[in-house]
mmCIF file of C-alpha atoms in Angstrom:
data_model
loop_
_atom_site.group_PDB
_atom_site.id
_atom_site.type_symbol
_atom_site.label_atom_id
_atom_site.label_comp_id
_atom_site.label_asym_id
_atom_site.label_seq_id
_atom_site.Cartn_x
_atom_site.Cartn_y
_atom_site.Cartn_z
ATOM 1 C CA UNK A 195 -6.254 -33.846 30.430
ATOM 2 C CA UNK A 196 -4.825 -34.907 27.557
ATOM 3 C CA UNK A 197 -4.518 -33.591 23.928
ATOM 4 C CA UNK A 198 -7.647 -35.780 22.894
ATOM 5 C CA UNK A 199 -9.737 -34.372 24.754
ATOM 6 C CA UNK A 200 -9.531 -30.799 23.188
ATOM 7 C CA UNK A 201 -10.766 -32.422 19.672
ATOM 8 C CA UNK A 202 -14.164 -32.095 20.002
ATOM 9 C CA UNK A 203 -14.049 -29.047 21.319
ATOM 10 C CA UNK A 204 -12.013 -27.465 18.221
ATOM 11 C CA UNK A 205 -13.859 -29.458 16.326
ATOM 12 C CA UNK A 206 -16.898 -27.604 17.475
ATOM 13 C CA UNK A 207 -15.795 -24.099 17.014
ATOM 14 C CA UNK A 208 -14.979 -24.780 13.885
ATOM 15 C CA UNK A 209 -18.604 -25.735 12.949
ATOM 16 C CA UNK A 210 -19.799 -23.026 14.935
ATOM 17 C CA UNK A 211 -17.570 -20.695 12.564
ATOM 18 C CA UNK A 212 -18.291 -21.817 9.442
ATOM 19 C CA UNK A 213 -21.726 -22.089 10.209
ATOM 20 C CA UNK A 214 -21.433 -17.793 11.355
ATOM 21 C CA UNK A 215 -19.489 -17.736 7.926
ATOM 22 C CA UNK A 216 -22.616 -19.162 5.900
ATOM 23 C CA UNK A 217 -25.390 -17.190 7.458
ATOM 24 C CA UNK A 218 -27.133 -16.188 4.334
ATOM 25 C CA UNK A 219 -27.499 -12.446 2.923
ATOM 26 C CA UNK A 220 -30.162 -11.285 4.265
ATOM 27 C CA UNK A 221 -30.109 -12.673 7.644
ATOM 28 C CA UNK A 222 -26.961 -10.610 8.378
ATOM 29 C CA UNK A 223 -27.370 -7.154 9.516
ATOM 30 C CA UNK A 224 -24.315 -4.439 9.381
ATOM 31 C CA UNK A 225 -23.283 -3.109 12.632
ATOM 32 C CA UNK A 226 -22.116 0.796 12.371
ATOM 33 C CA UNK A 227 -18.174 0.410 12.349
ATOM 34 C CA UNK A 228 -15.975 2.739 14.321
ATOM 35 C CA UNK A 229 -14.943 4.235 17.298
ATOM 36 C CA UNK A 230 -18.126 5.110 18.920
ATOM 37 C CA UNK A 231 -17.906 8.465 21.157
ATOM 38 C CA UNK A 232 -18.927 8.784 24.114
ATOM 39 C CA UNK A 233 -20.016 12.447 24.940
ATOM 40 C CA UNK A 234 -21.989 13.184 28.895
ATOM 41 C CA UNK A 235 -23.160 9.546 28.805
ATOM 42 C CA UNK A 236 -24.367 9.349 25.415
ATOM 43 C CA UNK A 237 -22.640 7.116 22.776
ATOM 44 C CA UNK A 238 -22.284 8.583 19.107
ATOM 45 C CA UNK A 239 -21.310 6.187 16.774
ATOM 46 C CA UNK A 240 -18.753 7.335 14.342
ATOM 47 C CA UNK A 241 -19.985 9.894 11.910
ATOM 48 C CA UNK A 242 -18.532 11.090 8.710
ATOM 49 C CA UNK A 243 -17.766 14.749 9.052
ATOM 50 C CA UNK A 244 -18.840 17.689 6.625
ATOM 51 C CA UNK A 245 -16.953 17.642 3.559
ATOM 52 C CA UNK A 246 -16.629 19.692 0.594
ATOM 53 C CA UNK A 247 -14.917 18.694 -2.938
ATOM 54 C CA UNK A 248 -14.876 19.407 -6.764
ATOM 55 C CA UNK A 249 -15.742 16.610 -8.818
ATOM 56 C CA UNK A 250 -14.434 15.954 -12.650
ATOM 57 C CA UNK A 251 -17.734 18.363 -13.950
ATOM 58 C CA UNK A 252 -16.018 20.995 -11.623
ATOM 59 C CA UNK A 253 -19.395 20.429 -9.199
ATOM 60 C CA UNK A 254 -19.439 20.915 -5.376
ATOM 61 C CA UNK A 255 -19.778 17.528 -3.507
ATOM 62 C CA UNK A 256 -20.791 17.249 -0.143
ATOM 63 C CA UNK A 257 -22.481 15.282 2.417
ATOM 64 C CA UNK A 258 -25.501 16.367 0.902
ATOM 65 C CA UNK A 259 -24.679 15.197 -2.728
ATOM 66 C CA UNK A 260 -25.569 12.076 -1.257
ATOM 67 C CA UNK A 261 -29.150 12.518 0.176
ATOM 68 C CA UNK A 262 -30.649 9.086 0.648
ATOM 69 C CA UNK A 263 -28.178 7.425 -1.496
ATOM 70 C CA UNK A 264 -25.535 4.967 0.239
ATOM 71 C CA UNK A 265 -22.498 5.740 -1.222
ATOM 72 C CA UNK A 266 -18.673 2.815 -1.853
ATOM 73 C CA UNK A 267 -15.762 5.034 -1.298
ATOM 74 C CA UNK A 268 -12.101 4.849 -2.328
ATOM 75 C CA UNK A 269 -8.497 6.732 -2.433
ATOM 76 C CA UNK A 270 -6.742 6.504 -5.830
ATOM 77 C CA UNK A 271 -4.560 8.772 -8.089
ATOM 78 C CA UNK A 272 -5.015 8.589 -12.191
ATOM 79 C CA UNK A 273 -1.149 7.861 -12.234
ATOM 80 C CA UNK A 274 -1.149 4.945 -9.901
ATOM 81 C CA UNK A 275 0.678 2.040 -11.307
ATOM 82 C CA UNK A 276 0.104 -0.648 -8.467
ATOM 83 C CA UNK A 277 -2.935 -1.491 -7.004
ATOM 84 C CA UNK A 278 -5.557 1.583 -8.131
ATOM 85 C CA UNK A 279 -6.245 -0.077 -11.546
ATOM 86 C CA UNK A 280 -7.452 -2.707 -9.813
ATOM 87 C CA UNK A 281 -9.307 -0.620 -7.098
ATOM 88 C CA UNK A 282 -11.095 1.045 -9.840
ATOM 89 C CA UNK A 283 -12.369 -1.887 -12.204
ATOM 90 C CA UNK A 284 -13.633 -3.440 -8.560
ATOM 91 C CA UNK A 285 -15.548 -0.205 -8.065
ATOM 92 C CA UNK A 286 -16.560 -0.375 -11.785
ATOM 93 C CA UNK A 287 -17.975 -3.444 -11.540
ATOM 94 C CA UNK A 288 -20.082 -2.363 -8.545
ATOM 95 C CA UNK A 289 -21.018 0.809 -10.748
ATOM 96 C CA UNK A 290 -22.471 -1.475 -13.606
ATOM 97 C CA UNK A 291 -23.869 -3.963 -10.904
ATOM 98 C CA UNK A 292 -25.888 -1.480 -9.532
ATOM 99 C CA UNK A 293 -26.540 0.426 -13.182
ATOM 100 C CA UNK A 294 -29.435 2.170 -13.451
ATOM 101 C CA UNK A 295 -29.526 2.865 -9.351
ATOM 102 C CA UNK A 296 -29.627 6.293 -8.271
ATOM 103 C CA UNK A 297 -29.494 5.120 -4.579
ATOM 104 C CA UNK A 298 -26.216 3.583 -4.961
ATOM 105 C CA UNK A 299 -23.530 6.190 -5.970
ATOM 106 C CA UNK A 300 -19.502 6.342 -6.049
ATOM 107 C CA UNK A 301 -17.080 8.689 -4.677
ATOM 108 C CA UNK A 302 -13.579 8.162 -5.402
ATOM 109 C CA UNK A 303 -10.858 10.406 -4.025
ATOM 110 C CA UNK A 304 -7.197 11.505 -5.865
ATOM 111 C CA UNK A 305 -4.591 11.370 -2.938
ATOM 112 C CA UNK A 306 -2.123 13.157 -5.585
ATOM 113 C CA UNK A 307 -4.134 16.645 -5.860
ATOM 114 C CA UNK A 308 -1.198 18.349 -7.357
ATOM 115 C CA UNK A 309 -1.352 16.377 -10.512
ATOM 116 C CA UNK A 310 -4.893 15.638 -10.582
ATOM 117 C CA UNK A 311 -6.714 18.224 -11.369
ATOM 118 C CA UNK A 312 -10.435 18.423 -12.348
ATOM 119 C CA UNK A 313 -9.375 17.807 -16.370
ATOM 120 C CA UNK A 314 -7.340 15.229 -15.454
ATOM 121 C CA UNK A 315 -10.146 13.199 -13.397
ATOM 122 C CA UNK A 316 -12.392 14.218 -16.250
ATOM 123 C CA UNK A 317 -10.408 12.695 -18.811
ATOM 124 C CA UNK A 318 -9.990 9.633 -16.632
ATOM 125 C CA UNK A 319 -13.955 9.347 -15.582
ATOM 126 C CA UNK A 320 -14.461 9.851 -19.919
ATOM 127 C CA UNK A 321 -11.781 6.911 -20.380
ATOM 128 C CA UNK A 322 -13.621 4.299 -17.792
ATOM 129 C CA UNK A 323 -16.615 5.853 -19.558
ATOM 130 C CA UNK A 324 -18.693 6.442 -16.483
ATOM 131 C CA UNK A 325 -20.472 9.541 -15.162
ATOM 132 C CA UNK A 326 -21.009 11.876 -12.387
ATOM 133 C CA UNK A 327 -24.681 11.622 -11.994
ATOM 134 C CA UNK A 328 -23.364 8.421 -10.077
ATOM 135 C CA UNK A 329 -19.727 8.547 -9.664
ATOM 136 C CA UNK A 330 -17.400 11.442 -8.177
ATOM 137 C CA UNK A 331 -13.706 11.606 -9.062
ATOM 138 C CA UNK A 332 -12.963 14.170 -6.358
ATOM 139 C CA UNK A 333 -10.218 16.766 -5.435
ATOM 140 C CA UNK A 334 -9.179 19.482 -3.367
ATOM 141 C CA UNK A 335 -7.323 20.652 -0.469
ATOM 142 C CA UNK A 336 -4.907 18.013 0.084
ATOM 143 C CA UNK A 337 -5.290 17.748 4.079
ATOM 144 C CA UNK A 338 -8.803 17.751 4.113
ATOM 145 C CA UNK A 339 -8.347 14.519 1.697
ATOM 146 C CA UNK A 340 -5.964 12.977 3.989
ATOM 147 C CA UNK A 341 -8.287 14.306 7.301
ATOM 148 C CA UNK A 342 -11.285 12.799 5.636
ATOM 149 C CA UNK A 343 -9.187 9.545 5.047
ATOM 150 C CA UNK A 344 -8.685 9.024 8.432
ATOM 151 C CA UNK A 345 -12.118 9.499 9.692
ATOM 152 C CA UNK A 346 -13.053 6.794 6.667
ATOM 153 C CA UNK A 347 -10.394 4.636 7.443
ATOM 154 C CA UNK A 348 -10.599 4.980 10.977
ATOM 155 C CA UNK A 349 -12.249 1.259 10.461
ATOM 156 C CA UNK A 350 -9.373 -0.056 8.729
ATOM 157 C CA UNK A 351 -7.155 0.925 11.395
ATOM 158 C CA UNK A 352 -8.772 -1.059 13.968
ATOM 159 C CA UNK A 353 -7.774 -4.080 12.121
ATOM 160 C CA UNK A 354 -3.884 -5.339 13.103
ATOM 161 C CA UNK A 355 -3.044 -7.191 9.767
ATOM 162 C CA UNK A 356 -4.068 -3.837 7.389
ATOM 163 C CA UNK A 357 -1.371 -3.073 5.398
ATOM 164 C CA UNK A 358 -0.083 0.644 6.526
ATOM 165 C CA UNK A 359 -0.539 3.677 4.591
ATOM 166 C CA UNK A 360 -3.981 4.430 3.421
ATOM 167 C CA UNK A 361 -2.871 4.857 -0.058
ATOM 168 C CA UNK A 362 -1.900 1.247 -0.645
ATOM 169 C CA UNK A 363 -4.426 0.055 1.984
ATOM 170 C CA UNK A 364 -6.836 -0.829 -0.879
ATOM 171 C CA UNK A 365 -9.901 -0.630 1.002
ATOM 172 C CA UNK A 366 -13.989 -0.123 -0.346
ATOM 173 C CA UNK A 367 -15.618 1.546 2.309
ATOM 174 C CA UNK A 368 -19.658 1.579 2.730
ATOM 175 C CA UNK A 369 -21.243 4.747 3.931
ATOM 176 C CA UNK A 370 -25.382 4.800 4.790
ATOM 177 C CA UNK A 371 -27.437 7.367 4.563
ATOM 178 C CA UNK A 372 -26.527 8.781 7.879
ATOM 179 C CA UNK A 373 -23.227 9.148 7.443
ATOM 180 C CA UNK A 374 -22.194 5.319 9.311
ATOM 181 C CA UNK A 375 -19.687 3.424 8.004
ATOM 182 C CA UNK A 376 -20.876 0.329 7.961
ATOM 183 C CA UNK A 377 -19.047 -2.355 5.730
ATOM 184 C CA UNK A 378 -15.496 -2.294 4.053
ATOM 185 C CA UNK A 379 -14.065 -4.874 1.961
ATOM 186 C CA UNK A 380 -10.300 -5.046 0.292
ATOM 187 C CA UNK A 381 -10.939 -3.501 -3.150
ATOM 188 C CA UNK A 382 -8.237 -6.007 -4.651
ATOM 189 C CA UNK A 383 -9.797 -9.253 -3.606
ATOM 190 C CA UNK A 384 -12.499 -9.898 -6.270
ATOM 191 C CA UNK A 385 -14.181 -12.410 -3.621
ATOM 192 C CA UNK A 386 -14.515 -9.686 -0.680
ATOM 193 C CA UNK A 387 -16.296 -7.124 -3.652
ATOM 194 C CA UNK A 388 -18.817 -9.779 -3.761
ATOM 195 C CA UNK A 389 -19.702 -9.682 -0.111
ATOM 196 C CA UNK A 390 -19.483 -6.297 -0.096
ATOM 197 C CA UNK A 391 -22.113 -6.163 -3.257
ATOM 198 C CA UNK A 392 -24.023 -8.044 -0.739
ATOM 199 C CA UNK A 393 -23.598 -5.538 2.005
ATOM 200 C CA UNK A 394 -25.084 -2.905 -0.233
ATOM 201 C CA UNK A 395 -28.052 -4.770 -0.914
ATOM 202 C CA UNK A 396 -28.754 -5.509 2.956
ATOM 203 C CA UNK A 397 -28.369 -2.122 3.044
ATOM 204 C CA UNK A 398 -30.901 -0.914 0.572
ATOM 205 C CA UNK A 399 -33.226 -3.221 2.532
ATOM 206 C CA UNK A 400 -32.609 -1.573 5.533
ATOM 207 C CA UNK A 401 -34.746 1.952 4.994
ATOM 208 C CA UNK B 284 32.711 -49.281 -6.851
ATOM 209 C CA UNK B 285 29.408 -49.178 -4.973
ATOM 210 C CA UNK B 286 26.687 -50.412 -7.462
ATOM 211 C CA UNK B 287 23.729 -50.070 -4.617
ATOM 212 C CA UNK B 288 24.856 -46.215 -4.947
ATOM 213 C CA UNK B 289 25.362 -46.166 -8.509
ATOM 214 C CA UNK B 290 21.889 -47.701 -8.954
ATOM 215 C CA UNK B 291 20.223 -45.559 -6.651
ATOM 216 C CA UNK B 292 21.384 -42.617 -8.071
ATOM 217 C CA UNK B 293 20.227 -43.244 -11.250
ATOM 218 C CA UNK B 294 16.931 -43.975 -10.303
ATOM 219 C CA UNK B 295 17.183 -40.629 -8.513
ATOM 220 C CA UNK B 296 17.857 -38.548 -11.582
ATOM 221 C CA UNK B 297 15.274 -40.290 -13.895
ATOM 222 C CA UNK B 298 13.034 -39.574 -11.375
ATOM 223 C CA UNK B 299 13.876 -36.043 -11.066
ATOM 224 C CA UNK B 300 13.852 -35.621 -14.857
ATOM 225 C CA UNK B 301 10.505 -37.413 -14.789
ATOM 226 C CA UNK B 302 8.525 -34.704 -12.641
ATOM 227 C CA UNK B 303 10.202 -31.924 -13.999
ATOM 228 C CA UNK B 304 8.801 -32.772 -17.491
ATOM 229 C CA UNK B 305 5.469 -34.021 -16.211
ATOM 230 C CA UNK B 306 5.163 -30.292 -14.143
ATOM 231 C CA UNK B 307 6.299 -28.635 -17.385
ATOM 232 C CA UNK B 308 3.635 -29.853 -19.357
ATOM 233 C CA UNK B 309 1.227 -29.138 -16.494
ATOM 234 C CA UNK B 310 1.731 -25.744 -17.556
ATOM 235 C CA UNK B 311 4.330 -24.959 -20.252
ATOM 236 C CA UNK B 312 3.794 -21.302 -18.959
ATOM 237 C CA UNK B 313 4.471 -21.596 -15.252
ATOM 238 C CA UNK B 314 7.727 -18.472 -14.918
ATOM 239 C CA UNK B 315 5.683 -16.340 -17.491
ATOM 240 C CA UNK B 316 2.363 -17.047 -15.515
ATOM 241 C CA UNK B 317 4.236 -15.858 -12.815
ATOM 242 C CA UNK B 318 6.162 -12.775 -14.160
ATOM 243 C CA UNK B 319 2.901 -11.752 -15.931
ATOM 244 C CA UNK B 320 1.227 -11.543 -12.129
ATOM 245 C CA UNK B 321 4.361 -9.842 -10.899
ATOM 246 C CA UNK B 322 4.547 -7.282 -13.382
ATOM 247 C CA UNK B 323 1.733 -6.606 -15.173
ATOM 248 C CA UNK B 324 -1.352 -7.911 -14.039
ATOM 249 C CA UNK B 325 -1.953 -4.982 -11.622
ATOM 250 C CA UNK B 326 -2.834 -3.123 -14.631
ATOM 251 C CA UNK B 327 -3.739 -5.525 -17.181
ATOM 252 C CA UNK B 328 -5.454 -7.549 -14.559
ATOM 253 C CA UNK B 329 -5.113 -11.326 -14.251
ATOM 254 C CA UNK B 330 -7.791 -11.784 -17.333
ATOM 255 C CA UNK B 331 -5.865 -9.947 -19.188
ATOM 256 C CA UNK B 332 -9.148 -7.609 -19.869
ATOM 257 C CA UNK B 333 -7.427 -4.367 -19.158
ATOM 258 C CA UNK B 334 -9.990 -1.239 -17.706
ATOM 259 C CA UNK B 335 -11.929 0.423 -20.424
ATOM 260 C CA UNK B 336 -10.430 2.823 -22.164
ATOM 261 C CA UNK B 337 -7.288 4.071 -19.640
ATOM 262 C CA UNK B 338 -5.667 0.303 -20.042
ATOM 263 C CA UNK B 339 -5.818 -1.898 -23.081
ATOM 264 C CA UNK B 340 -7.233 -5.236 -22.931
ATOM 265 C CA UNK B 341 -4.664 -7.883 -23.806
ATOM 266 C CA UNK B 342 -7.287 -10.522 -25.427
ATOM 267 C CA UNK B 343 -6.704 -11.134 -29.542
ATOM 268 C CA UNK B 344 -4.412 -8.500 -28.890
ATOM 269 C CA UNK B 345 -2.413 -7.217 -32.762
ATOM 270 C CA UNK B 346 0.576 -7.116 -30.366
ATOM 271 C CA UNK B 347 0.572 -10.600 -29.741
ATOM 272 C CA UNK B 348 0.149 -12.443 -32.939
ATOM 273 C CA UNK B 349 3.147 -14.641 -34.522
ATOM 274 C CA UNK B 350 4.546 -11.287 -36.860
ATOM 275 C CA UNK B 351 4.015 -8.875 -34.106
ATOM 276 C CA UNK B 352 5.035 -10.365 -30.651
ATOM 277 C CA UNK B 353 8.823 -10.330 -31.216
ATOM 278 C CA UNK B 354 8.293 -6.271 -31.315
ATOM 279 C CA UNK B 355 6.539 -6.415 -28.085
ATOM 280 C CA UNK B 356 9.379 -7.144 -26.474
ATOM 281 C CA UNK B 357 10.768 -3.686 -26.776
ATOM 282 C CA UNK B 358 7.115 -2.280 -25.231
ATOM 283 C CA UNK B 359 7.933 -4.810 -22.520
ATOM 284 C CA UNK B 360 12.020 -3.444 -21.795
ATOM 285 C CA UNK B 361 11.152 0.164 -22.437
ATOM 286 C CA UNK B 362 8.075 1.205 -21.288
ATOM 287 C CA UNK B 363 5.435 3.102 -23.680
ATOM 288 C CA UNK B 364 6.031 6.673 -23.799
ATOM 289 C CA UNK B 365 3.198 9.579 -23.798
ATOM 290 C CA UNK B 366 3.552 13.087 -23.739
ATOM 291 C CA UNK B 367 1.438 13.832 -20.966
ATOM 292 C CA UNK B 368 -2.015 14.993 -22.823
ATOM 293 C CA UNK B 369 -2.338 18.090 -20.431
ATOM 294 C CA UNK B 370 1.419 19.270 -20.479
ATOM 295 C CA UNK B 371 2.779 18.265 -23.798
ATOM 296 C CA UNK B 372 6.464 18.930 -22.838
ATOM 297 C CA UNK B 373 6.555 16.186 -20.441
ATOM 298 C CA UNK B 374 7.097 12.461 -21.106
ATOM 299 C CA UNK B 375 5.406 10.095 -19.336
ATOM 300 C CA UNK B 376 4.914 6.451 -18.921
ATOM 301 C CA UNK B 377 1.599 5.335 -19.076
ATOM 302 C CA UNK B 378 3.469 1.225 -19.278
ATOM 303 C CA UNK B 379 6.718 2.016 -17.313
ATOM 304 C CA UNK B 380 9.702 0.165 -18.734
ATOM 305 C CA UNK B 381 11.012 -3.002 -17.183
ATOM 306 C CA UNK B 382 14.723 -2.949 -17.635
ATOM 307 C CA UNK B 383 15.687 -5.593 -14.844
ATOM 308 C CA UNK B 384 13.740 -8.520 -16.830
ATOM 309 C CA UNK B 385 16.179 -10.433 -18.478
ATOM 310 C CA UNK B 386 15.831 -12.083 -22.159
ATOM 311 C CA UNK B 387 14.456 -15.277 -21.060
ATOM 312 C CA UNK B 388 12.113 -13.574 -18.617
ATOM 313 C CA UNK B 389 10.355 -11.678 -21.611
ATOM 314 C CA UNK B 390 10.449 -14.516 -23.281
ATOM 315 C CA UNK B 391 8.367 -16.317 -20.729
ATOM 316 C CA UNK B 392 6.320 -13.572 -20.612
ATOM 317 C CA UNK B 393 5.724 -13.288 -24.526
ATOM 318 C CA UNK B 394 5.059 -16.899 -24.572
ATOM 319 C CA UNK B 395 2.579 -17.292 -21.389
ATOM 320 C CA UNK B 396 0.179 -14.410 -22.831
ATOM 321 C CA UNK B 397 0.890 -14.777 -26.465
ATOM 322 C CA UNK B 398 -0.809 -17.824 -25.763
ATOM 323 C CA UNK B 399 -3.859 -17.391 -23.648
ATOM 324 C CA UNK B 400 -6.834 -14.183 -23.842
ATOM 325 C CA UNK B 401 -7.750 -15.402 -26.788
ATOM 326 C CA UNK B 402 -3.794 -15.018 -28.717
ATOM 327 C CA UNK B 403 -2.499 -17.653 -31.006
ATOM 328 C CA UNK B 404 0.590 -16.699 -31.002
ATOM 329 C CA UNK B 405 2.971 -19.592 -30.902
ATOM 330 C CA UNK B 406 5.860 -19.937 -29.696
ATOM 331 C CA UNK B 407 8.241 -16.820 -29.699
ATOM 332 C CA UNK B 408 11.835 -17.289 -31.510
ATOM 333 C CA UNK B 409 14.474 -16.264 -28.958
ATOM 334 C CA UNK B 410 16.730 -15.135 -31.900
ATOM 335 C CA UNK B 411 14.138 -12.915 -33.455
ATOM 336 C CA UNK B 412 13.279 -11.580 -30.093
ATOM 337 C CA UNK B 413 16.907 -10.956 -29.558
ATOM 338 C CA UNK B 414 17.588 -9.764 -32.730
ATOM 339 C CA UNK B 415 14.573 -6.936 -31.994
ATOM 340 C CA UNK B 416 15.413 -5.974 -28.704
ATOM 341 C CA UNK B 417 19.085 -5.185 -29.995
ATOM 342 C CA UNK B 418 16.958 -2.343 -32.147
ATOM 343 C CA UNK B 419 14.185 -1.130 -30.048
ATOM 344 C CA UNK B 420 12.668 1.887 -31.782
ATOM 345 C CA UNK B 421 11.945 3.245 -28.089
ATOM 346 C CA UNK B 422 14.954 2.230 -26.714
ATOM 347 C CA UNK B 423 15.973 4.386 -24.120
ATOM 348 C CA UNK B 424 19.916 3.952 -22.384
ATOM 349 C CA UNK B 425 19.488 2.940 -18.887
ATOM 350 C CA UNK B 426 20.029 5.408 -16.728
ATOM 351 C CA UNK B 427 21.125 3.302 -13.441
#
């Protein structure tokens, strides 16, 4: 057969995939992302453990600061020179998007908890001028950050081309109200924040 | 001699000169464009619209009008120095210094966003640039 023949067929998945790429907002629903385990026959999708931090108002945050709220998470240090600037005005944006939302919140971890302490992430929340009523700057132990960054990024791992390290990884993750993961985006890439804006909405739907 | 060669290469270089002035005024800014992405649009962001509070915006910036840019130059080499606000006895950088950029580079630089976010400041005089950077206030000796 020769090369020809293998044109309309491209040409066809293409279509196909572009067509997939344009479904519109709300016809999309989020799968729950993760390694699913399976435990005596019964499959439990991944599930953020319990967690316990101190935010910049030296407050407890835990699963439960959450409640019903879907939450966009991130790892970040106040003296990051690279790529958390830009992390954090993507988050920002999302924070003002969403203004006014108590069912929308932010948690942001520091990966540096020896330097960041809770005056420092105060100082930094005060300077971005947002608060914790509906976004966290969180720290503590420093291997229950990087434990809890696993299970978070556990997504981002599946995928071959992320860049390695979680701290420059970059990535927005979206957590329901059960604890799913269930949309990420790369915080850099002001066109993937979008979707991701979208994601939350189709979310919100959801319940 | 050869004049078919002769010919040819003429044509060649007028060309050449041609597209290399034609790209130049496509943007007059191209290597600062680029430097500015490089180096310092991962905290002033591509806009140039800095984040809040923690980094400035760079639009109608004082820093970058036609008396002021040439000391800017000296922010760019050096770095700006902070004692840190919760341990006064250490320095640190909240802009770290760029000490491998070269004259022309921060010239480039000076030039690309002295004239975009809003700045009108011209073009910058590489003899009063050099002139300031041979006396930067927070000039620090390199250490490498």
């Amino acid at each position: 057969m020769g090369v020809k023949a293998f044109l309309p067929f491209t040409l066809i998945l293409i279509i196909v995939a572009a067509s997939w790429g344009c479904h519109s907002a709300n016809e999309r629903e989020l799968p729950i992302l993760g390694f699913p385990k399976i435990i005596e026959g019964d499959t439990i999708p991944h599930t953020i453990p319990d967690f316990s931090f101190v935010n910049q108002d030296s407050q407890w945050v835990t699963n439960e600061t959450f409640g019903d709220a879907v939450y966009v998470t991130d790892f970040f240090f106040t003296s990051c020179p690279t790529i958390c600037p830009k992390l954090t005005r993507s988050m920002l944006r999302m924070y003002e998007e969403f203004e006014g939302r108590d069912d929308v919140l932010f948690l942001s971890h520091t990966i540096d908890v020896r330097r960041d302490s809770v005056p420092r992430l105060r100082l930094y929340a005060e300077n971005l001028g947002v608060t914790s009523d509906r976004w966290h700057f969180v720290t503590g132990d420093r291997d229950k950050i990087y434990d809890i960054a696993e299970d978070y990024m556990s997504i981002a791992v599946e995928d071959e081309d992320a860049p390695g390290g979680f701290d420059h990884s970059g990535w927005l993750i979206l957590i329901d109200k059960n604890r799913h993961i269930r949309s990420y985006c790369d915080g850099t890439k002001d066109e993937e924040v979008d979707r991701l804006m979208e994601d939350i909405k189709i979310l919100l739907d959801e319940s | 001699m050869n004049l078919k060669l002769l010919v040819s290469g003429i044509f060649i270089g007028l060309s050449l000169i041609y597209f290399t002035a034609v790209s130049c005024n496509f943007n007059p800014y191209s290597q600062g464009e680029w430097l500015y992405r490089t180096h310092c649009a991962s905290c002033h962001m591509e806009d140039g619209s800095g984040l809040r509070d923690l980094i400035p915006s760079l639009h109608q910036s004082p820093f970058l009008t036609g008396e002021q840019i040439h000391s800017t130059a000296c922010l760019i080499r050096y770095g700006i120095k902070r004692p840190d606000p919760f341990d006064p006895k250490v320095e640190t950088y909240p802009m770290p210094p760029l000490h491998q950029l070269t004259e022309t580079e921060i010239t480039n630089i000076l030039n690309y966003i002295g004239n975009h976010f809003g700045n009108r400041a011209g073009y910058v005089n590489p003899i009063k640039l050099q002139e300031k950077l041979d006396n930067c206030p927070n000039a620090v000796p390199r250490k490498y």
